[in-house]
């Protein structure tokens, strides 16, 4: 086994993923922990790293995500777009905690196409990683989509994140699924279910109607017998993803292939949805991208 | 006191409003009860009417709303649009329960402008009542907006409900308010708050962006210091009402005055929102409209 050199931490709101890495970024061991929304990140990090400290000595750590927000460990101000990989690394907040050198990467902010401000924390590290994993993406203009609770659509030009916008797709789906009468007993989401395609098509053929005026169809189609109750979740998912993509298409230029950074499950759903809008996509694993971004930032900061 | 002649019941999902009326429809006494979503409507109605039965004998009852749905007392099939007041009354389900003549009014169904089926239960009775209260609305074309959990926009031509569509405005606002991080500690909705107007304007200036891509601004404006945390609820409300109205405007023709049938509180919000879209509105009290509709239907059915 090569020599452990640093700890990388992908620390979002609800989950911490820890990696013990050698200088080249090879993962030697893994750990998990609670998200940055749980109090006392500092003590929890120390506890999680303790076994590695004992075995290898106290190693420096590079962290990204909500751990750098007001609810996290230490607040790292947002870096304004356009932001290049080296600028992001340079804007890391560096401090020492119990003899350990720590760097927390900043999130990004921008003024969106809608005119409102927008922010991200953690996704910038995944984009950074994607650019390292696929160097051809660091040249020219590419659109990245990072599906999730708060989906991010980001434009990267010659390696710099120039603009992005957030869609509430994941959160809205979960809220409706859990709390609304719309999709009670609505089954599980399945991209192969024709109801998923029906939702996509319905969104696509109603560009002038906001989701607000389309959502009730998840219930009215069931009440009137046009759709089986157990298909409602797939239909709702298609509807929301369709509107997410339709808006991205009208606000950003989606010519070329959209780079999806996410889990395989979300990649299957978004890939099929993008395809229904005649948009090609390529998939980059979300965890792998986050790790690659942290490894890259470590090299920039600590080397 | 004039002679009690019948009982009118406005029986929605979450609430029952009972009225003891004379032949002319004058209210002699009022009662309340749980909504039609609670099991055993029949027994609950009998219990609620018992004091009146003892005082005045068993009187016929006319009911409307979710009491006629599959989860209610007896299912009354939806009546297809276009639907005229007399057709609605004629389609009531009539039966006897414990010696009492009962009529439950049907809901309406239609194929919406979006291409999906749509349904309503209860709102048709309010529209019916509005046409009785304001006879000039029974001639020509008028658009009615019935804000609420599931807001209904209905087109009435020469007294017939020709088409309508449902917007999830009320439910979506409540879901986000209660369960989302977007508007945590977001204050109370206030139509006079400039943040309400900001939400309306933001929706209006982003017609090509779905609400999905605008909602996160309720948080990002606070995170970046552009908006006070306590203004987020008013902002979110403005955003949702704006998108509701913008879609109604693009799918239906809103020329002329929109007839708002609702509570005074919702009338204040929607009136201001419609005004921001340069649309005039008139207000008809929701409870009063429901009662007038029931009284009218009673006369048609039982006289």
PDB file of N, CA and C in Angstrom, chain A residues 66 78 111 113-119 150 152-153 165-169 171-172 175-176 179-182 202 206 208-217 219-221 223-224 226 240 243-244 247-248 250-251, chain B residues 66 78 111 113-114 116-119 150 152-153 165-169 171-172 175-176 179-182 202 206 208-217 219-221 223-224 226 240 243-244 247-248 250-251:
ATOM      1  N   UNK A  66     -21.515  21.794   1.877  1.00  0.00           N
ATOM      2  CA  UNK A  66     -22.213  22.633   2.855  1.00  0.00           C
ATOM      3  C   UNK A  66     -21.424  22.815   4.144  1.00  0.00           C
ATOM      4  N   UNK A  78     -18.871  32.788  -0.859  1.00  0.00           N
ATOM      5  CA  UNK A  78     -19.041  32.325  -2.237  1.00  0.00           C
ATOM      6  C   UNK A  78     -18.070  33.063  -3.151  1.00  0.00           C
ATOM      7  N   UNK A 111     -25.094  35.738 -11.021  1.00  0.00           N
ATOM      8  CA  UNK A 111     -26.387  36.341 -11.334  1.00  0.00           C
ATOM      9  C   UNK A 111     -26.946  35.484 -12.462  1.00  0.00           C
ATOM     10  N   UNK A 113     -29.551  33.779 -15.414  1.00  0.00           N
ATOM     11  CA  UNK A 113     -30.237  34.280 -16.601  1.00  0.00           C
ATOM     12  C   UNK A 113     -31.602  34.874 -16.240  1.00  0.00           C
ATOM     13  N   UNK A 114     -32.154  34.411 -15.122  1.00  0.00           N
ATOM     14  CA  UNK A 114     -33.459  34.897 -14.690  1.00  0.00           C
ATOM     15  C   UNK A 114     -33.369  36.287 -14.066  1.00  0.00           C
ATOM     16  N   UNK A 115     -32.152  36.698 -13.711  1.00  0.00           N
ATOM     17  CA  UNK A 115     -31.961  37.989 -13.060  1.00  0.00           C
ATOM     18  C   UNK A 115     -31.777  37.867 -11.559  1.00  0.00           C
ATOM     19  N   UNK A 116     -32.065  36.696 -11.006  1.00  0.00           N
ATOM     20  CA  UNK A 116     -31.898  36.499  -9.562  1.00  0.00           C
ATOM     21  C   UNK A 116     -30.493  35.972  -9.278  1.00  0.00           C
ATOM     22  N   UNK A 117     -30.014  36.186  -8.049  1.00  0.00           N
ATOM     23  CA  UNK A 117     -28.727  35.582  -7.684  1.00  0.00           C
ATOM     24  C   UNK A 117     -28.901  34.075  -7.547  1.00  0.00           C
ATOM     25  N   UNK A 118     -27.821  33.340  -7.708  1.00  0.00           N
ATOM     26  CA  UNK A 118     -27.879  31.884  -7.507  1.00  0.00           C
ATOM     27  C   UNK A 118     -26.592  31.440  -6.819  1.00  0.00           C
ATOM     28  N   UNK A 119     -26.678  30.328  -6.107  1.00  0.00           N
ATOM     29  CA  UNK A 119     -25.518  29.830  -5.354  1.00  0.00           C
ATOM     30  C   UNK A 119     -25.413  28.312  -5.452  1.00  0.00           C
ATOM     31  N   UNK A 150     -31.618  19.945  -5.228  1.00  0.00           N
ATOM     32  CA  UNK A 150     -31.574  21.212  -5.939  1.00  0.00           C
ATOM     33  C   UNK A 150     -30.664  21.013  -7.150  1.00  0.00           C
ATOM     34  N   UNK A 152     -28.561  21.535 -10.433  1.00  0.00           N
ATOM     35  CA  UNK A 152     -27.803  22.677 -10.958  1.00  0.00           C
ATOM     36  C   UNK A 152     -27.540  22.460 -12.440  1.00  0.00           C
ATOM     37  N   UNK A 153     -27.752  23.508 -13.214  1.00  0.00           N
ATOM     38  CA  UNK A 153     -27.368  23.529 -14.623  1.00  0.00           C
ATOM     39  C   UNK A 153     -26.253  24.553 -14.748  1.00  0.00           C
ATOM     40  N   UNK A 165     -27.720  27.785 -12.927  1.00  0.00           N
ATOM     41  CA  UNK A 165     -29.008  28.041 -12.293  1.00  0.00           C
ATOM     42  C   UNK A 165     -29.532  26.780 -11.633  1.00  0.00           C
ATOM     43  N   UNK A 166     -30.320  27.009 -10.597  1.00  0.00           N
ATOM     44  CA  UNK A 166     -30.814  25.924  -9.763  1.00  0.00           C
ATOM     45  C   UNK A 166     -32.276  25.628 -10.063  1.00  0.00           C
ATOM     46  N   UNK A 167     -32.604  24.353 -10.203  1.00  0.00           N
ATOM     47  CA  UNK A 167     -33.998  23.925 -10.355  1.00  0.00           C
ATOM     48  C   UNK A 167     -34.370  23.077  -9.147  1.00  0.00           C
ATOM     49  N   UNK A 168     -35.574  23.270  -8.638  1.00  0.00           N
ATOM     50  CA  UNK A 168     -35.985  22.590  -7.404  1.00  0.00           C
ATOM     51  C   UNK A 168     -36.526  21.175  -7.667  1.00  0.00           C
ATOM     52  N   UNK A 169     -36.145  20.593  -8.787  1.00  0.00           N
ATOM     53  CA  UNK A 169     -36.745  19.344  -9.277  1.00  0.00           C
ATOM     54  C   UNK A 169     -36.816  18.223  -8.236  1.00  0.00           C
ATOM     55  N   UNK A 171     -36.357  18.246  -4.898  1.00  0.00           N
ATOM     56  CA  UNK A 171     -37.123  18.588  -3.698  1.00  0.00           C
ATOM     57  C   UNK A 171     -38.617  18.624  -3.983  1.00  0.00           C
ATOM     58  N   UNK A 172     -38.997  19.211  -5.109  1.00  0.00           N
ATOM     59  CA  UNK A 172     -40.417  19.313  -5.434  1.00  0.00           C
ATOM     60  C   UNK A 172     -41.026  17.933  -5.614  1.00  0.00           C
ATOM     61  N   UNK A 175     -41.422  16.367  -2.116  1.00  0.00           N
ATOM     62  CA  UNK A 175     -42.495  16.995  -1.349  1.00  0.00           C
ATOM     63  C   UNK A 175     -43.859  16.496  -1.812  1.00  0.00           C
ATOM     64  N   UNK A 176     -44.055  16.467  -3.132  1.00  0.00           N
ATOM     65  CA  UNK A 176     -45.347  16.035  -3.669  1.00  0.00           C
ATOM     66  C   UNK A 176     -45.575  14.559  -3.403  1.00  0.00           C
ATOM     67  N   UNK A 179     -46.156  14.222   0.620  1.00  0.00           N
ATOM     68  CA  UNK A 179     -47.173  14.956   1.368  1.00  0.00           C
ATOM     69  C   UNK A 179     -48.447  15.284   0.595  1.00  0.00           C
ATOM     70  N   UNK A 180     -48.443  15.080  -0.738  1.00  0.00           N
ATOM     71  CA  UNK A 180     -49.601  15.530  -1.506  1.00  0.00           C
ATOM     72  C   UNK A 180     -50.574  14.394  -1.795  1.00  0.00           C
ATOM     73  N   UNK A 181     -51.842  14.751  -1.994  1.00  0.00           N
ATOM     74  CA  UNK A 181     -52.837  13.755  -2.402  1.00  0.00           C
ATOM     75  C   UNK A 181     -52.651  13.377  -3.872  1.00  0.00           C
ATOM     76  N   UNK A 182     -51.852  14.168  -4.600  1.00  0.00           N
ATOM     77  CA  UNK A 182     -51.680  13.970  -6.044  1.00  0.00           C
ATOM     78  C   UNK A 182     -51.272  12.557  -6.411  1.00  0.00           C
ATOM     79  N   UNK A 202     -46.217  15.430 -22.076  1.00  0.00           N
ATOM     80  CA  UNK A 202     -47.220  16.415 -21.652  1.00  0.00           C
ATOM     81  C   UNK A 202     -46.524  17.747 -21.328  1.00  0.00           C
ATOM     82  N   UNK A 206     -46.714  21.429 -23.638  1.00  0.00           N
ATOM     83  CA  UNK A 206     -47.336  22.568 -22.946  1.00  0.00           C
ATOM     84  C   UNK A 206     -46.282  23.558 -22.456  1.00  0.00           C
ATOM     85  N   UNK A 208     -46.140  26.673 -22.766  1.00  0.00           N
ATOM     86  CA  UNK A 208     -46.659  27.938 -22.244  1.00  0.00           C
ATOM     87  C   UNK A 208     -47.340  27.783 -20.889  1.00  0.00           C
ATOM     88  N   UNK A 209     -47.515  26.551 -20.455  1.00  0.00           N
ATOM     89  CA  UNK A 209     -48.178  26.324 -19.165  1.00  0.00           C
ATOM     90  C   UNK A 209     -47.140  25.998 -18.106  1.00  0.00           C
ATOM     91  N   UNK A 210     -47.206  26.720 -17.000  1.00  0.00           N
ATOM     92  CA  UNK A 210     -46.291  26.418 -15.909  1.00  0.00           C
ATOM     93  C   UNK A 210     -46.683  25.088 -15.264  1.00  0.00           C
ATOM     94  N   UNK A 211     -45.688  24.449 -14.665  1.00  0.00           N
ATOM     95  CA  UNK A 211     -45.892  23.209 -13.916  1.00  0.00           C
ATOM     96  C   UNK A 211     -47.100  23.314 -12.975  1.00  0.00           C
ATOM     97  N   UNK A 212     -47.276  24.487 -12.362  1.00  0.00           N
ATOM     98  CA  UNK A 212     -48.419  24.757 -11.489  1.00  0.00           C
ATOM     99  C   UNK A 212     -49.744  24.302 -12.084  1.00  0.00           C
ATOM    100  N   UNK A 213     -49.891  24.525 -13.398  1.00  0.00           N
ATOM    101  CA  UNK A 213     -51.144  24.198 -14.081  1.00  0.00           C
ATOM    102  C   UNK A 213     -51.121  22.795 -14.698  1.00  0.00           C
ATOM    103  N   UNK A 214     -50.016  22.090 -14.564  1.00  0.00           N
ATOM    104  CA  UNK A 214     -49.930  20.741 -15.143  1.00  0.00           C
ATOM    105  C   UNK A 214     -49.963  19.654 -14.067  1.00  0.00           C
ATOM    106  N   UNK A 215     -49.521  20.006 -12.852  1.00  0.00           N
ATOM    107  CA  UNK A 215     -49.365  18.994 -11.802  1.00  0.00           C
ATOM    108  C   UNK A 215     -50.654  18.253 -11.461  1.00  0.00           C
ATOM    109  N   UNK A 216     -51.772  18.965 -11.474  1.00  0.00           N
ATOM    110  CA  UNK A 216     -53.028  18.325 -11.064  1.00  0.00           C
ATOM    111  C   UNK A 216     -53.403  17.170 -11.985  1.00  0.00           C
ATOM    112  N   UNK A 217     -52.840  17.180 -13.197  1.00  0.00           N
ATOM    113  CA  UNK A 217     -53.147  16.088 -14.135  1.00  0.00           C
ATOM    114  C   UNK A 217     -52.691  14.731 -13.595  1.00  0.00           C
ATOM    115  N   UNK A 219     -53.321  13.662 -10.822  1.00  0.00           N
ATOM    116  CA  UNK A 219     -54.494  13.139 -10.122  1.00  0.00           C
ATOM    117  C   UNK A 219     -55.697  12.992 -11.065  1.00  0.00           C
ATOM    118  N   UNK A 220     -55.946  14.009 -11.891  1.00  0.00           N
ATOM    119  CA  UNK A 220     -57.159  13.975 -12.718  1.00  0.00           C
ATOM    120  C   UNK A 220     -57.122  12.820 -13.723  1.00  0.00           C
ATOM    121  N   UNK A 221     -55.932  12.454 -14.194  1.00  0.00           N
ATOM    122  CA  UNK A 221     -55.852  11.305 -15.111  1.00  0.00           C
ATOM    123  C   UNK A 221     -56.220  10.005 -14.406  1.00  0.00           C
ATOM    124  N   UNK A 223     -58.258   9.892 -11.530  1.00  0.00           N
ATOM    125  CA  UNK A 223     -59.670  10.016 -11.149  1.00  0.00           C
ATOM    126  C   UNK A 223     -60.593   9.703 -12.328  1.00  0.00           C
ATOM    127  N   UNK A 224     -60.183  10.120 -13.531  1.00  0.00           N
ATOM    128  CA  UNK A 224     -61.039   9.902 -14.704  1.00  0.00           C
ATOM    129  C   UNK A 224     -60.762   8.553 -15.371  1.00  0.00           C
ATOM    130  N   UNK A 226     -58.004   7.479 -16.841  1.00  0.00           N
ATOM    131  CA  UNK A 226     -57.071   7.460 -17.970  1.00  0.00           C
ATOM    132  C   UNK A 226     -55.728   6.831 -17.615  1.00  0.00           C
ATOM    133  N   UNK A 240     -42.017  16.650 -14.101  1.00  0.00           N
ATOM    134  CA  UNK A 240     -41.066  17.569 -13.471  1.00  0.00           C
ATOM    135  C   UNK A 240     -39.754  17.621 -14.255  1.00  0.00           C
ATOM    136  N   UNK A 243     -40.236  19.628 -17.464  1.00  0.00           N
ATOM    137  CA  UNK A 243     -40.246  21.080 -17.265  1.00  0.00           C
ATOM    138  C   UNK A 243     -38.857  21.600 -16.902  1.00  0.00           C
ATOM    139  N   UNK A 244     -38.115  20.802 -16.152  1.00  0.00           N
ATOM    140  CA  UNK A 244     -36.751  21.180 -15.782  1.00  0.00           C
ATOM    141  C   UNK A 244     -35.922  21.366 -17.069  1.00  0.00           C
ATOM    142  N   UNK A 247     -37.060  24.304 -19.468  1.00  0.00           N
ATOM    143  CA  UNK A 247     -36.618  25.631 -19.034  1.00  0.00           C
ATOM    144  C   UNK A 247     -35.121  25.799 -19.263  1.00  0.00           C
ATOM    145  N   UNK A 248     -34.348  24.769 -18.946  1.00  0.00           N
ATOM    146  CA  UNK A 248     -32.902  24.835 -19.199  1.00  0.00           C
ATOM    147  C   UNK A 248     -32.653  25.119 -20.682  1.00  0.00           C
ATOM    148  N   UNK A 250     -34.635  26.664 -22.769  1.00  0.00           N
ATOM    149  CA  UNK A 250     -35.037  27.996 -23.215  1.00  0.00           C
ATOM    150  C   UNK A 250     -34.146  29.094 -22.637  1.00  0.00           C
ATOM    151  N   UNK A 251     -33.497  28.811 -21.490  1.00  0.00           N
ATOM    152  CA  UNK A 251     -32.644  29.841 -20.880  1.00  0.00           C
ATOM    153  C   UNK A 251     -31.176  29.685 -21.266  1.00  0.00           C
TER     154      UNK A 251
ATOM    155  N   UNK B  66     -66.881  17.406  -2.075  1.00  0.00           N
ATOM    156  CA  UNK B  66     -66.219  16.100  -2.042  1.00  0.00           C
ATOM    157  C   UNK B  66     -67.083  15.009  -1.420  1.00  0.00           C
ATOM    158  N   UNK B  78     -68.983  12.628 -12.471  1.00  0.00           N
ATOM    159  CA  UNK B  78     -68.729  13.986 -12.963  1.00  0.00           C
ATOM    160  C   UNK B  78     -69.611  14.255 -14.177  1.00  0.00           C
ATOM    161  N   UNK B 111     -62.011  18.435 -20.738  1.00  0.00           N
ATOM    162  CA  UNK B 111     -60.685  18.251 -21.323  1.00  0.00           C
ATOM    163  C   UNK B 111     -60.082  19.653 -21.327  1.00  0.00           C
ATOM    164  N   UNK B 113     -57.336  22.920 -21.687  1.00  0.00           N
ATOM    165  CA  UNK B 113     -56.550  23.499 -22.781  1.00  0.00           C
ATOM    166  C   UNK B 113     -55.208  22.795 -22.925  1.00  0.00           C
ATOM    167  N   UNK B 114     -54.740  22.206 -21.826  1.00  0.00           N
ATOM    168  CA  UNK B 114     -53.447  21.516 -21.843  1.00  0.00           C
ATOM    169  C   UNK B 114     -53.551  20.165 -22.530  1.00  0.00           C
ATOM    170  N   UNK B 116     -55.041  17.575 -21.002  1.00  0.00           N
ATOM    171  CA  UNK B 116     -55.306  16.597 -19.941  1.00  0.00           C
ATOM    172  C   UNK B 116     -56.744  16.751 -19.452  1.00  0.00           C
ATOM    173  N   UNK B 117     -57.293  15.685 -18.873  1.00  0.00           N
ATOM    174  CA  UNK B 117     -58.616  15.831 -18.263  1.00  0.00           C
ATOM    175  C   UNK B 117     -58.497  16.676 -17.004  1.00  0.00           C
ATOM    176  N   UNK B 118     -59.605  17.301 -16.603  1.00  0.00           N
ATOM    177  CA  UNK B 118     -59.593  18.065 -15.355  1.00  0.00           C
ATOM    178  C   UNK B 118     -60.933  17.847 -14.659  1.00  0.00           C
ATOM    179  N   UNK B 119     -60.933  17.996 -13.349  1.00  0.00           N
ATOM    180  CA  UNK B 119     -62.160  17.761 -12.575  1.00  0.00           C
ATOM    181  C   UNK B 119     -62.304  18.809 -11.463  1.00  0.00           C
ATOM    182  N   UNK B 150     -56.406  23.748  -4.443  1.00  0.00           N
ATOM    183  CA  UNK B 150     -56.349  23.494  -5.876  1.00  0.00           C
ATOM    184  C   UNK B 150     -57.175  24.591  -6.546  1.00  0.00           C
ATOM    185  N   UNK B 152     -59.046  26.866  -9.153  1.00  0.00           N
ATOM    186  CA  UNK B 152     -59.728  26.567 -10.421  1.00  0.00           C
ATOM    187  C   UNK B 152     -59.913  27.856 -11.210  1.00  0.00           C
ATOM    188  N   UNK B 153     -59.608  27.785 -12.486  1.00  0.00           N
ATOM    189  CA  UNK B 153     -59.894  28.882 -13.421  1.00  0.00           C
ATOM    190  C   UNK B 153     -60.966  28.354 -14.359  1.00  0.00           C
ATOM    191  N   UNK B 165     -59.529  24.862 -15.610  1.00  0.00           N
ATOM    192  CA  UNK B 165     -58.278  24.174 -15.324  1.00  0.00           C
ATOM    193  C   UNK B 165     -57.839  24.435 -13.906  1.00  0.00           C
ATOM    194  N   UNK B 166     -57.088  23.461 -13.375  1.00  0.00           N
ATOM    195  CA  UNK B 166     -56.690  23.488 -11.974  1.00  0.00           C
ATOM    196  C   UNK B 166     -55.223  23.866 -11.836  1.00  0.00           C
ATOM    197  N   UNK B 167     -54.933  24.775 -10.918  1.00  0.00           N
ATOM    198  CA  UNK B 167     -53.544  25.120 -10.588  1.00  0.00           C
ATOM    199  C   UNK B 167     -53.290  24.713  -9.139  1.00  0.00           C
ATOM    200  N   UNK B 168     -52.123  24.151  -8.887  1.00  0.00           N
ATOM    201  CA  UNK B 168     -51.812  23.615  -7.561  1.00  0.00           C
ATOM    202  C   UNK B 168     -51.310  24.702  -6.594  1.00  0.00           C
ATOM    203  N   UNK B 169     -51.629  25.947  -6.887  1.00  0.00           N
ATOM    204  CA  UNK B 169     -51.034  27.084  -6.179  1.00  0.00           C
ATOM    205  C   UNK B 169     -51.077  26.979  -4.655  1.00  0.00           C
ATOM    206  N   UNK B 171     -51.749  24.420  -2.605  1.00  0.00           N
ATOM    207  CA  UNK B 171     -51.061  23.253  -2.059  1.00  0.00           C
ATOM    208  C   UNK B 171     -49.544  23.399  -2.164  1.00  0.00           C
ATOM    209  N   UNK B 172     -49.069  23.883  -3.310  1.00  0.00           N
ATOM    210  CA  UNK B 172     -47.623  24.023  -3.489  1.00  0.00           C
ATOM    211  C   UNK B 172     -47.044  25.030  -2.498  1.00  0.00           C
ATOM    212  N   UNK B 175     -46.948  23.298   0.938  1.00  0.00           N
ATOM    213  CA  UNK B 175     -45.898  22.273   1.012  1.00  0.00           C
ATOM    214  C   UNK B 175     -44.528  22.905   1.197  1.00  0.00           C
ATOM    215  N   UNK B 176     -44.243  23.926   0.402  1.00  0.00           N
ATOM    216  CA  UNK B 176     -42.932  24.579   0.482  1.00  0.00           C
ATOM    217  C   UNK B 176     -42.776  25.309   1.813  1.00  0.00           C
ATOM    218  N   UNK B 179     -42.478  22.398   4.645  1.00  0.00           N
ATOM    219  CA  UNK B 179     -41.487  21.320   4.614  1.00  0.00           C
ATOM    220  C   UNK B 179     -40.163  21.682   3.965  1.00  0.00           C
ATOM    221  N   UNK B 180     -40.071  22.815   3.271  1.00  0.00           N
ATOM    222  CA  UNK B 180     -38.845  23.095   2.521  1.00  0.00           C
ATOM    223  C   UNK B 180     -37.903  24.018   3.284  1.00  0.00           C
ATOM    224  N   UNK B 181     -36.605  23.900   2.955  1.00  0.00           N
ATOM    225  CA  UNK B 181     -35.624  24.821   3.535  1.00  0.00           C
ATOM    226  C   UNK B 181     -35.737  26.201   2.885  1.00  0.00           C
ATOM    227  N   UNK B 182     -36.452  26.288   1.769  1.00  0.00           N
ATOM    228  CA  UNK B 182     -36.533  27.545   1.003  1.00  0.00           C
ATOM    229  C   UNK B 182     -36.966  28.728   1.849  1.00  0.00           C
ATOM    230  N   UNK B 202     -40.843  39.162 -10.628  1.00  0.00           N
ATOM    231  CA  UNK B 202     -39.847  38.176 -11.054  1.00  0.00           C
ATOM    232  C   UNK B 202     -40.517  37.102 -11.922  1.00  0.00           C
ATOM    233  N   UNK B 206     -40.071  36.561 -16.223  1.00  0.00           N
ATOM    234  CA  UNK B 206     -39.468  35.278 -16.608  1.00  0.00           C
ATOM    235  C   UNK B 206     -40.524  34.302 -17.120  1.00  0.00           C
ATOM    236  N   UNK B 208     -40.549  32.576 -19.742  1.00  0.00           N
ATOM    237  CA  UNK B 208     -40.022  31.355 -20.354  1.00  0.00           C
ATOM    238  C   UNK B 208     -39.432  30.374 -19.331  1.00  0.00           C
ATOM    239  N   UNK B 209     -39.316  30.819 -18.101  1.00  0.00           N
ATOM    240  CA  UNK B 209     -38.746  29.948 -17.067  1.00  0.00           C
ATOM    241  C   UNK B 209     -39.858  29.363 -16.208  1.00  0.00           C
ATOM    242  N   UNK B 210     -39.859  28.061 -16.059  1.00  0.00           N
ATOM    243  CA  UNK B 210     -40.845  27.435 -15.198  1.00  0.00           C
ATOM    244  C   UNK B 210     -40.541  27.773 -13.734  1.00  0.00           C
ATOM    245  N   UNK B 211     -41.596  27.735 -12.937  1.00  0.00           N
ATOM    246  CA  UNK B 211     -41.484  27.948 -11.493  1.00  0.00           C
ATOM    247  C   UNK B 211     -40.335  27.119 -10.890  1.00  0.00           C
ATOM    248  N   UNK B 212     -40.158  25.881 -11.400  1.00  0.00           N
ATOM    249  CA  UNK B 212     -39.055  25.003 -10.978  1.00  0.00           C
ATOM    250  C   UNK B 212     -37.713  25.717 -10.924  1.00  0.00           C
ATOM    251  N   UNK B 213     -37.465  26.586 -11.919  1.00  0.00           N
ATOM    252  CA  UNK B 213     -36.182  27.286 -12.013  1.00  0.00           C
ATOM    253  C   UNK B 213     -36.219  28.653 -11.326  1.00  0.00           C
ATOM    254  N   UNK B 214     -37.357  29.031 -10.760  1.00  0.00           N
ATOM    255  CA  UNK B 214     -37.453  30.334 -10.089  1.00  0.00           C
ATOM    256  C   UNK B 214     -37.525  30.190  -8.564  1.00  0.00           C
ATOM    257  N   UNK B 215     -38.023  29.045  -8.099  1.00  0.00           N
ATOM    258  CA  UNK B 215     -38.287  28.873  -6.666  1.00  0.00           C
ATOM    259  C   UNK B 215     -37.054  29.046  -5.788  1.00  0.00           C
ATOM    260  N   UNK B 216     -35.900  28.561  -6.262  1.00  0.00           N
ATOM    261  CA  UNK B 216     -34.698  28.607  -5.427  1.00  0.00           C
ATOM    262  C   UNK B 216     -34.289  30.045  -5.097  1.00  0.00           C
ATOM    263  N   UNK B 217     -34.777  30.989  -5.910  1.00  0.00           N
ATOM    264  CA  UNK B 217     -34.442  32.402  -5.642  1.00  0.00           C
ATOM    265  C   UNK B 217     -34.980  32.856  -4.294  1.00  0.00           C
ATOM    266  N   UNK B 219     -34.558  31.375  -1.671  1.00  0.00           N
ATOM    267  CA  UNK B 219     -33.454  31.114  -0.746  1.00  0.00           C
ATOM    268  C   UNK B 219     -32.191  31.904  -1.135  1.00  0.00           C
ATOM    269  N   UNK B 220     -31.878  31.884  -2.434  1.00  0.00           N
ATOM    270  CA  UNK B 220     -30.612  32.504  -2.846  1.00  0.00           C
ATOM    271  C   UNK B 220     -30.622  34.021  -2.598  1.00  0.00           C
ATOM    272  N   UNK B 221     -31.793  34.647  -2.701  1.00  0.00           N
ATOM    273  CA  UNK B 221     -31.852  36.083  -2.406  1.00  0.00           C
ATOM    274  C   UNK B 221     -31.557  36.353  -0.931  1.00  0.00           C
ATOM    275  N   UNK B 223     -29.722  34.157   1.121  1.00  0.00           N
ATOM    276  CA  UNK B 223     -28.333  33.730   1.353  1.00  0.00           C
ATOM    277  C   UNK B 223     -27.344  34.810   0.921  1.00  0.00           C
ATOM    278  N   UNK B 224     -27.650  35.481  -0.195  1.00  0.00           N
ATOM    279  CA  UNK B 224     -26.739  36.500  -0.704  1.00  0.00           C
ATOM    280  C   UNK B 224     -27.017  37.882  -0.102  1.00  0.00           C
ATOM    281  N   UNK B 226     -29.701  39.786  -0.371  1.00  0.00           N
ATOM    282  CA  UNK B 226     -30.564  40.703  -1.139  1.00  0.00           C
ATOM    283  C   UNK B 226     -31.948  40.860  -0.525  1.00  0.00           C
ATOM    284  N   UNK B 240     -45.529  32.372  -6.804  1.00  0.00           N
ATOM    285  CA  UNK B 240     -46.501  31.331  -7.179  1.00  0.00           C
ATOM    286  C   UNK B 240     -47.759  31.949  -7.796  1.00  0.00           C
ATOM    287  N   UNK B 243     -46.997  33.134 -11.346  1.00  0.00           N
ATOM    288  CA  UNK B 243     -46.945  32.053 -12.341  1.00  0.00           C
ATOM    289  C   UNK B 243     -48.340  31.488 -12.604  1.00  0.00           C
ATOM    290  N   UNK B 244     -49.163  31.446 -11.556  1.00  0.00           N
ATOM    291  CA  UNK B 244     -50.541  30.970 -11.719  1.00  0.00           C
ATOM    292  C   UNK B 244     -51.268  31.872 -12.724  1.00  0.00           C
ATOM    293  N   UNK B 247     -49.870  31.816 -16.430  1.00  0.00           N
ATOM    294  CA  UNK B 247     -50.308  30.648 -17.206  1.00  0.00           C
ATOM    295  C   UNK B 247     -51.782  30.766 -17.585  1.00  0.00           C
ATOM    296  N   UNK B 248     -52.607  31.211 -16.631  1.00  0.00           N
ATOM    297  CA  UNK B 248     -54.027  31.399 -16.943  1.00  0.00           C
ATOM    298  C   UNK B 248     -54.171  32.371 -18.104  1.00  0.00           C
ATOM    299  N   UNK B 250     -52.001  32.955 -20.473  1.00  0.00           N
ATOM    300  CA  UNK B 250     -51.525  32.447 -21.761  1.00  0.00           C
ATOM    301  C   UNK B 250     -52.417  31.322 -22.293  1.00  0.00           C
ATOM    302  N   UNK B 251     -53.149  30.637 -21.419  1.00  0.00           N
ATOM    303  CA  UNK B 251     -54.011  29.538 -21.896  1.00  0.00           C
ATOM    304  C   UNK B 251     -55.456  29.980 -22.116  1.00  0.00           C
TER     305      UNK B 251
END
